[in-house]
Amino acid sequence: MIRPFRMRKWGPGLPAALTALAVIGLLAALGGSFFSQQRQKERLQMEYISQTVASETFEALIYQMEKTRVLEGHLIETGGSYDTFAPIARRLLEERIVRSLVFAPGGIVRGVFPLEGNEELFGLDLNSDGLGNLEAQAAIEKGELFIAGPFELVEGGVGICGRLPVYLPDETGEPEYWGLVTVTLDYPAVFAGSPIRQVNEQGYACRVWRINPDDGREQTILETARPIPPGAAVMPRELTLFNARWTIWMAPLTQWYQRLGFWLTVSGGLFISLLAGVAVYSAGKMRELKREESAWEIRNLQQQLEREQTNMLLSQISSHFFYHTLNALQALIVLKPDAAYKMAGDFARYLRFNLDTITAEGGVVSFKEELRAVRAYVDINREQLGDRLQVVYGVRDVDFKIPALTVQTVVENAILHGIKPKVGGGTVRISLTEEAAAWRIAVEDDGVGFDPAGEGRSGSVGLANLRRRIAQFPDCRLEIRSAPGEGTKVFLMVPKNLEGSTEN
């Protein structure tokens, strides 16, 4: 007997299973998007840290390499003699990281400062085989400054050398190869100020390395205490500094799939999927509505934060200063490459500090960090104004908290509205005095001055805005003394126990 066909009824199991699978798929998509954004954010942060490590690590190295130009200049002035170089050498050797200064006519070392402890260097032929000599020979071939090292020094220890070929005019006035001058720096002391030591604290690892030309192997120059994990995907950055190619590798200490948050997210997704299967439609719909509401609130908060950050950023960076700096950089790249390199570094430090103040907790920053931004701003203006701008620092090596963008605002105002309009320029003096319960910061200029009664109606509107911001910090005071033709004095009193802004 043939039984009639009957359509099978699945009951509530199938809709619940389909709902659970749909929720799993949705959470997987959202989770994938979220972790993709996290990885992108992580990459941007690694790029920023890598740039910071590069600029601040090599800043001291670039400064020390300029000493080769001092040796070259002495040879040019004396026609190739270094017999009277000892007094100059003593000043250049005051910094302990400088191991030796070397004169090598024809590539053979004949002058060593100091000679004591470096006797093994005397008579060394840089044209022969030996550690670091390949760079010396390349410097002669290209006629440019080369960095060699780190490598083991003949006189003992490890160092980094700057090799600069020197050319002196012959009888016809044409440049003729004289020999090499060398500045040797102690390694790793030259990198004592590198921020690489703080990279682990931010959840990342970093390694700076090069291919050693003497043996063709990788040579680690700097590395974080916790190294890059084996097998980790690294983000590389290639740098060429004085004809030496170094590589910076960045990687997170923990991969995204190894993090507790990832597995908590996966577990939570499965749990929510089970709940959605049980509740089927109503519970799923309720969660969807709540997610949409939360996402809408988050978008509104993000838009508001972006507007506030944009307004703050635009208020901090002067477009006039921005364009003039870029124009000056464009000219210096052609005329004075070394000066352009320094100005680019100063401009980067200035912008980085101004951007960091956006997220400064409580609106307060380190005095040292603000002073660094001030120095960068001053150096940029000094490149543009030349001898018309003189800045004198009377500041002790101390650090404390100050309201963000206070000293910088006063110095910018002094240069823009005090010194620049004055025929012949003038001087800005920055000093720091410690009192019983406060720090007293003074910024004085001998510029054109102004009438304080019209403070809000002139180019000194920055000081008026500064008064309003200072009023947000308990026990902070701002005093301004000025008169047309008599310059301006601004005094800022900052309590030693300064806390964040009182503005809600």
GROMACS .gro file of N, CA, C and O in nm, residues 113-207:
model
  380
  113PHE      N    1   9.311   6.330   1.827
  113PHE     CA    2   9.279   6.409   1.947
  113PHE      C    3   9.166   6.336   2.020
  113PHE      O    4   9.060   6.314   1.962
  114PRO      N    5   9.182   6.296   2.148
  114PRO     CA    6   9.309   6.302   2.223
  114PRO      C    7   9.396   6.184   2.184
  114PRO      O    8   9.346   6.077   2.149
  115LEU      N    9   9.525   6.200   2.194
  115LEU     CA   10   9.615   6.091   2.157
  115LEU      C   11   9.620   5.985   2.266
  115LEU      O   12   9.631   5.866   2.238
  116GLU      N   13   9.609   6.030   2.395
  116GLU     CA   14   9.615   5.936   2.506
  116GLU      C   15   9.497   5.839   2.501
  116GLU      O   16   9.380   5.880   2.494
  117GLY      N   17   9.527   5.712   2.501
  117GLY     CA   18   9.424   5.608   2.492
  117GLY      C   19   9.389   5.571   2.350
  117GLY      O   20   9.319   5.473   2.326
  118ASN      N   21   9.435   5.651   2.251
  118ASN     CA   22   9.405   5.625   2.110
  118ASN      C   23   9.534   5.605   2.029
  118ASN      O   24   9.537   5.628   1.907
  119GLU      N   25   9.645   5.565   2.097
  119GLU     CA   26   9.772   5.550   2.029
  119GLU      C   27   9.766   5.449   1.915
  119GLU      O   28   9.837   5.463   1.814
  120GLU      N   29   9.678   5.348   1.928
  120GLU     CA   30   9.668   5.246   1.824
  120GLU      C   31   9.618   5.303   1.691
  120GLU      O   32   9.637   5.244   1.586
  121LEU      N   33   9.552   5.418   1.699
  121LEU     CA   34   9.499   5.478   1.576
  121LEU      C   35   9.609   5.540   1.491
  121LEU      O   36   9.596   5.548   1.368
  122PHE      N   37   9.716   5.588   1.553
  122PHE     CA   38   9.818   5.662   1.481
  122PHE      C   39   9.883   5.572   1.375
  122PHE      O   40   9.928   5.461   1.403
  123GLY      N   41   9.885   5.620   1.252
  123GLY     CA   42   9.942   5.545   1.140
  123GLY      C   43   9.845   5.450   1.074
  123GLY      O   44   9.881   5.382   0.977
  124LEU      N   45   9.719   5.441   1.121
  124LEU     CA   46   9.621   5.350   1.062
  124LEU      C   47   9.591   5.393   0.918
  124LEU      O   48   9.565   5.510   0.890
  125ASP      N   49   9.594   5.298   0.826
  125ASP     CA   50   9.568   5.325   0.684
  125ASP      C   51   9.421   5.295   0.656
  125ASP      O   52   9.380   5.178   0.652
  126LEU      N   53   9.342   5.399   0.636
  126LEU     CA   54   9.199   5.381   0.608
  126LEU      C   55   9.175   5.333   0.466
  126LEU      O   56   9.061   5.300   0.431
  127ASN      N   57   9.281   5.329   0.382
  127ASN     CA   58   9.266   5.279   0.246
  127ASN      C   59   9.277   5.127   0.238
  127ASN      O   60   9.250   5.067   0.135
  128SER      N   61   9.316   5.065   0.350
  128SER     CA   62   9.336   4.920   0.351
  128SER      C   63   9.211   4.850   0.399
  128SER      O   64   9.110   4.913   0.433
  129ASP      N   65   9.219   4.717   0.402
  129ASP     CA   66   9.107   4.638   0.455
  129ASP      C   67   9.100   4.658   0.606
  129ASP      O   68   9.201   4.670   0.673
  130GLY      N   69   8.981   4.658   0.658
  130GLY     CA   70   8.962   4.673   0.802
  130GLY      C   71   8.820   4.715   0.830
  130GLY      O   72   8.750   4.769   0.743
  131LEU      N   73   8.775   4.689   0.953
  131LEU     CA   74   8.638   4.723   0.990
  131LEU      C   75   8.617   4.873   0.977
  131LEU      O   76   8.691   4.954   1.032
  132GLY      N   77   8.510   4.911   0.907
  132GLY     CA   78   8.477   5.052   0.891
  132GLY      C   79   8.550   5.122   0.778
  132GLY      O   80   8.519   5.237   0.747
  133ASN      N   81   8.649   5.054   0.716
  133ASN     CA   82   8.727   5.119   0.611
  133ASN      C   83   8.655   5.121   0.477
  133ASN      O   84   8.687   5.202   0.390
  134LEU      N   85   8.560   5.030   0.456
  134LEU     CA   86   8.484   5.032   0.331
  134LEU      C   87   8.410   5.163   0.315
  134LEU      O   88   8.403   5.220   0.206
  135GLU      N   89   8.354   5.214   0.427
  135GLU     CA   90   8.283   5.341   0.421
  135GLU      C   91   8.379   5.457   0.395
  135GLU      O   92   8.346   5.554   0.327
  136ALA      N   93   8.502   5.448   0.452
  136ALA     CA   94   8.601   5.551   0.427
  136ALA      C   95   8.636   5.558   0.279
  136ALA      O   96   8.645   5.666   0.219
  137GLN      N   97   8.653   5.441   0.217
  137GLN     CA   98   8.686   5.438   0.075
  137GLN      C   99   8.569   5.484  -0.011
  137GLN      O  100   8.588   5.551  -0.113
  138ALA      N  101   8.446   5.451   0.031
  138ALA     CA  102   8.329   5.499  -0.042
  138ALA      C  103   8.315   5.651  -0.030
  138ALA      O  104   8.275   5.719  -0.124
  139ALA      N  105   8.351   5.705   0.087
  139ALA     CA  106   8.345   5.850   0.107
  139ALA      C  107   8.442   5.920   0.013
  139ALA      O  108   8.410   6.025  -0.046
  140ILE      N  109   8.562   5.863  -0.004
  140ILE     CA  110   8.660   5.921  -0.096
  140ILE      C  111   8.609   5.914  -0.239
  140ILE      O  112   8.621   6.009  -0.317
  141GLU      N  113   8.547   5.800  -0.274
  141GLU     CA  114   8.499   5.781  -0.411
  141GLU      C  115   8.387   5.878  -0.445
  141GLU      O  116   8.385   5.937  -0.555
  142LYS      N  117   8.293   5.898  -0.353
  142LYS     CA  118   8.178   5.985  -0.379
  142LYS      C  119   8.201   6.129  -0.337
  142LYS      O  120   8.125   6.218  -0.375
  143GLY      N  121   8.301   6.153  -0.252
  143GLY     CA  122   8.325   6.290  -0.205
  143GLY      C  123   8.219   6.338  -0.109
  143GLY      O  124   8.187   6.457  -0.104
  144GLU      N  125   8.160   6.245  -0.031
  144GLU     CA  126   8.051   6.279   0.061
  144GLU      C  127   8.079   6.219   0.199
  144GLU      O  128   8.161   6.128   0.214
  145LEU      N  129   8.006   6.271   0.299
  145LEU     CA  130   8.017   6.219   0.435
  145LEU      C  131   7.949   6.083   0.444
  145LEU      O  132   7.835   6.066   0.401
  146PHE      N  133   8.018   5.985   0.501
  146PHE     CA  134   7.966   5.850   0.521
  146PHE      C  135   7.972   5.816   0.670
  146PHE      O  136   8.066   5.853   0.739
  147ILE      N  137   7.869   5.743   0.716
  147ILE     CA  138   7.870   5.688   0.851
  147ILE      C  139   7.916   5.543   0.844
  147ILE      O  140   7.868   5.466   0.759
  148ALA      N  141   8.006   5.506   0.932
  148ALA     CA  142   8.052   5.368   0.942
  148ALA      C  143   8.023   5.316   1.081
  148ALA      O  144   8.047   5.383   1.180
  149GLY      N  145   7.972   5.195   1.089
  149GLY     CA  146   7.951   5.133   1.220
  149GLY      C  147   7.805   5.107   1.249
  149GLY      O  148   7.719   5.132   1.166
  150PRO      N  149   7.783   5.053   1.369
  150PRO     CA  150   7.880   5.027   1.477
  150PRO      C  151   7.977   4.913   1.440
  150PRO      O  152   7.939   4.817   1.377
  151PHE      N  153   8.104   4.929   1.485
  151PHE     CA  154   8.204   4.825   1.467
  151PHE      C  155   8.308   4.838   1.579
  151PHE      O  156   8.316   4.940   1.646
  152GLU      N  157   8.385   4.729   1.597
  152GLU     CA  158   8.488   4.729   1.701
  152GLU      C  159   8.604   4.817   1.658
  152GLU      O  160   8.657   4.804   1.547
  153LEU      N  161   8.641   4.909   1.747
  153LEU     CA  162   8.745   5.006   1.716
  153LEU      C  163   8.884   4.949   1.741
  153LEU      O  164   8.902   4.861   1.828
  154VAL      N  165   8.981   4.999   1.665
  154VAL     CA  166   9.120   4.955   1.683
  154VAL      C  167   9.167   4.987   1.824
  154VAL      O  168   9.239   4.908   1.887
  155GLU      N  169   9.122   5.103   1.877
  155GLU     CA  170   9.167   5.145   2.008
  155GLU      C  171   9.087   5.081   2.122
  155GLU      O  172   9.108   5.110   2.239
  156GLY      N  173   8.990   4.993   2.086
  156GLY     CA  174   8.910   4.924   2.186
  156GLY      C  175   8.770   4.981   2.196
  156GLY      O  176   8.747   5.099   2.171
  157GLY      N  177   8.674   4.895   2.230
  157GLY     CA  178   8.537   4.938   2.241
  157GLY      C  179   8.467   4.935   2.106
  157GLY      O  180   8.522   4.891   2.005
  158VAL      N  181   8.344   4.984   2.104
  158VAL     CA  182   8.262   4.987   1.983
  158VAL      C  183   8.222   5.131   1.956
  158VAL      O  184   8.193   5.207   2.049
  159GLY      N  185   8.223   5.169   1.830
  159GLY     CA  186   8.190   5.308   1.799
  159GLY      C  187   8.124   5.322   1.663
  159GLY      O  188   8.114   5.227   1.584
  160ILE      N  189   8.077   5.443   1.637
  160ILE     CA  190   8.022   5.483   1.508
  160ILE      C  191   8.106   5.601   1.459
  160ILE      O  192   8.129   5.695   1.534
  161CYS      N  193   8.150   5.595   1.334
  161CYS     CA  194   8.241   5.697   1.280
  161CYS      C  195   8.175   5.772   1.165
  161CYS      O  196   8.101   5.714   1.086
  162GLY      N  197   8.205   5.900   1.158
  162GLY     CA  198   8.169   5.980   1.043
  162GLY      C  199   8.295   6.006   0.962
  162GLY      O  200   8.393   6.060   1.013
  163ARG      N  201   8.297   5.964   0.834
  163ARG     CA  202   8.413   5.980   0.747
  163ARG      C  203   8.383   6.089   0.644
  163ARG      O  204   8.291   6.076   0.563
  164LEU      N  205   8.459   6.197   0.646
  164LEU     CA  206   8.436   6.308   0.552
  164LEU      C  207   8.564   6.335   0.472
  164LEU      O  208   8.668   6.367   0.530
  165PRO      N  209   8.559   6.322   0.337
  165PRO     CA  210   8.676   6.357   0.256
  165PRO      C  211   8.690   6.509   0.249
  165PRO      O  212   8.591   6.581   0.240
  166VAL      N  213   8.815   6.556   0.252
  166VAL     CA  214   8.842   6.700   0.250
  166VAL      C  215   8.918   6.735   0.123
  166VAL      O  216   9.012   6.665   0.082
  167TYR      N  217   8.874   6.844   0.060
  167TYR     CA  218   8.939   6.892  -0.062
  167TYR      C  219   8.987   7.034  -0.038
  167TYR      O  220   8.909   7.120   0.004
  168LEU      N  221   9.116   7.058  -0.065
  168LEU     CA  222   9.175   7.190  -0.049
  168LEU      C  223   9.214   7.245  -0.186
  168LEU      O  224   9.249   7.168  -0.278
  169PRO      N  225   9.210   7.377  -0.203
  169PRO     CA  226   9.245   7.435  -0.334
  169PRO      C  227   9.394   7.417  -0.363
  169PRO      O  228   9.479   7.437  -0.276
  170ASP      N  229   9.424   7.377  -0.488
  170ASP     CA  230   9.564   7.367  -0.529
  170ASP      C  231   9.616   7.502  -0.576
  170ASP      O  232   9.553   7.606  -0.554
  171GLU      N  233   9.731   7.503  -0.642
  171GLU     CA  234   9.791   7.629  -0.684
  171GLU      C  235   9.705   7.704  -0.783
  171GLU      O  236   9.711   7.827  -0.793
  172THR      N  237   9.622   7.631  -0.860
  172THR     CA  238   9.535   7.697  -0.958
  172THR      C  239   9.398   7.729  -0.901
  172THR      O  240   9.313   7.782  -0.971
  173GLY      N  241   9.376   7.696  -0.775
  173GLY     CA  242   9.247   7.722  -0.713
  173GLY      C  243   9.147   7.610  -0.728
  173GLY      O  244   9.035   7.620  -0.678
  174GLU      N  245   9.184   7.501  -0.795
  174GLU     CA  246   9.094   7.388  -0.813
  174GLU      C  247   9.100   7.298  -0.689
  174GLU      O  248   9.207   7.283  -0.627
  175PRO      N  249   8.986   7.238  -0.650
  175PRO     CA  250   8.987   7.151  -0.532
  175PRO      C  251   9.069   7.025  -0.556
  175PRO      O  252   9.057   6.960  -0.659
  176GLU      N  253   9.153   6.993  -0.459
  176GLU     CA  254   9.239   6.876  -0.467
  176GLU      C  255   9.220   6.791  -0.341
  176GLU      O  256   9.215   6.844  -0.231
  177TYR      N  257   9.209   6.660  -0.358
  177TYR     CA  258   9.186   6.571  -0.245
  177TYR      C  259   9.302   6.580  -0.146
  177TYR      O  260   9.419   6.564  -0.183
  178TRP      N  261   9.268   6.607  -0.018
  178TRP     CA  262   9.369   6.618   0.088
  178TRP      C  263   9.376   6.490   0.170
  178TRP      O  264   9.483   6.440   0.202
  179GLY      N  265   9.259   6.441   0.206
  179GLY     CA  266   9.253   6.323   0.292
  179GLY      C  267   9.118   6.316   0.361
  179GLY      O  268   9.018   6.371   0.313
  180LEU      N  269   9.113   6.248   0.473
  180LEU     CA  270   8.988   6.226   0.547
  180LEU      C  271   8.997   6.286   0.686
  180LEU      O  272   9.105   6.289   0.746
  181VAL      N  273   8.881   6.332   0.736
  181VAL     CA  274   8.867   6.364   0.878
  181VAL      C  275   8.759   6.272   0.934
  181VAL      O  276   8.664   6.237   0.864
  182THR      N  277   8.776   6.234   1.059
  182THR     CA  278   8.685   6.136   1.119
  182THR      C  279   8.646   6.181   1.259
  182THR      O  280   8.731   6.227   1.337
  183VAL      N  281   8.516   6.168   1.290
  183VAL     CA  282   8.466   6.184   1.426
  183VAL      C  283   8.415   6.048   1.471
  183VAL      O  284   8.329   5.989   1.405
  184THR      N  285   8.468   5.997   1.581
  184THR     CA  286   8.427   5.866   1.634
  184THR      C  287   8.343   5.886   1.759
  184THR      O  288   8.385   5.954   1.852
  185LEU      N  289   8.224   5.825   1.760
  185LEU     CA  290   8.130   5.837   1.872
  185LEU      C  291   8.120   5.705   1.946
  185LEU      O  292   8.127   5.597   1.885
  186ASP      N  293   8.102   5.713   2.076
  186ASP     CA  294   8.090   5.593   2.158
  186ASP      C  295   7.954   5.528   2.136
  186ASP      O  296   7.850   5.594   2.141
  187TYR      N  297   7.955   5.399   2.109
  187TYR     CA  298   7.831   5.323   2.091
  187TYR      C  299   7.817   5.224   2.206
  187TYR      O  300   7.916   5.159   2.243
  188PRO      N  301   7.701   5.214   2.271
  188PRO     CA  302   7.572   5.274   2.233
  188PRO      C  303   7.541   5.406   2.301
  188PRO      O  304   7.426   5.449   2.300
  189ALA      N  305   7.640   5.470   2.366
  189ALA     CA  306   7.612   5.592   2.442
  189ALA      C  307   7.550   5.701   2.356
  189ALA      O  308   7.472   5.782   2.404
  190VAL      N  309   7.584   5.704   2.225
  190VAL     CA  310   7.531   5.809   2.138
  190VAL      C  311   7.379   5.802   2.127
  190VAL      O  312   7.313   5.902   2.099
  191PHE      N  313   7.321   5.684   2.155
  191PHE     CA  314   7.177   5.668   2.146
  191PHE      C  315   7.111   5.663   2.283
  191PHE      O  316   6.999   5.611   2.297
  192ALA      N  317   7.176   5.719   2.384
  192ALA     CA  318   7.121   5.713   2.520
  192ALA      C  319   6.986   5.781   2.530
  192ALA      O  320   6.902   5.743   2.612
  193GLY      N  321   6.961   5.882   2.448
  193GLY     CA  322   6.834   5.952   2.456
  193GLY      C  323   6.726   5.898   2.364
  193GLY      O  324   6.620   5.961   2.349
  194SER      N  325   6.748   5.783   2.304
  194SER     CA  326   6.650   5.729   2.209
  194SER      C  327   6.521   5.688   2.280
  194SER      O  328   6.525   5.627   2.387
  195PRO      N  329   6.405   5.721   2.221
  195PRO     CA  330   6.277   5.680   2.281
  195PRO      C  331   6.244   5.533   2.263
  195PRO      O  332   6.137   5.489   2.303
  196ILE      N  333   6.336   5.456   2.204
  196ILE     CA  334   6.307   5.314   2.179
  196ILE      C  335   6.285   5.239   2.309
  196ILE      O  336   6.217   5.136   2.312
  197ARG      N  337   6.337   5.291   2.421
  197ARG     CA  338   6.322   5.222   2.550
  197ARG      C  339   6.179   5.228   2.600
  197ARG      O  340   6.141   5.153   2.689
  198GLN      N  341   6.098   5.320   2.548
  198GLN     CA  342   5.960   5.332   2.593
  198GLN      C  343   5.862   5.259   2.500
  198GLN      O  344   5.741   5.258   2.525
  199VAL      N  345   5.912   5.200   2.391
  199VAL     CA  346   5.823   5.138   2.292
  199VAL      C  347   5.749   5.019   2.352
  199VAL      O  348   5.629   4.999   2.327
  200ASN      N  349   5.818   4.935   2.433
  200ASN     CA  350   5.751   4.819   2.493
  200ASN      C  351   5.633   4.861   2.579
  200ASN      O  352   5.531   4.790   2.584
  201GLU      N  353   5.644   4.975   2.646
  201GLU     CA  354   5.536   5.020   2.734
  201GLU      C  355   5.409   5.050   2.656
  201GLU      O  356   5.300   5.050   2.713
  202GLN      N  357   5.422   5.076   2.526
  202GLN     CA  358   5.306   5.105   2.443
  202GLN      C  359   5.252   4.980   2.373
  202GLN      O  360   5.162   4.989   2.290
  203GLY      N  361   5.310   4.864   2.407
  203GLY     CA  362   5.259   4.738   2.353
  203GLY      C  363   5.325   4.694   2.224
  203GLY      O  364   5.271   4.607   2.155
  204TYR      N  365   5.441   4.752   2.191
  204TYR     CA  366   5.506   4.718   2.065
  204TYR      C  367   5.654   4.684   2.089
  204TYR      O  368   5.708   4.708   2.196
  205ALA      N  369   5.715   4.626   1.987
  205ALA     CA  370   5.858   4.597   1.989
  205ALA      C  371   5.922   4.662   1.867
  205ALA      O  372   5.857   4.681   1.764
  206CYS      N  373   6.049   4.697   1.881
  206CYS     CA  374   6.117   4.770   1.774
  206CYS      C  375   6.261   4.719   1.762
  206CYS      O  376   6.325   4.684   1.862
  207ARG      N  377   6.310   4.717   1.638
  207ARG     CA  378   6.449   4.680   1.612
  207ARG      C  379   6.505   4.769   1.502
  207ARG      O  380   6.441   4.786   1.397
   0.00000   0.00000   0.00000
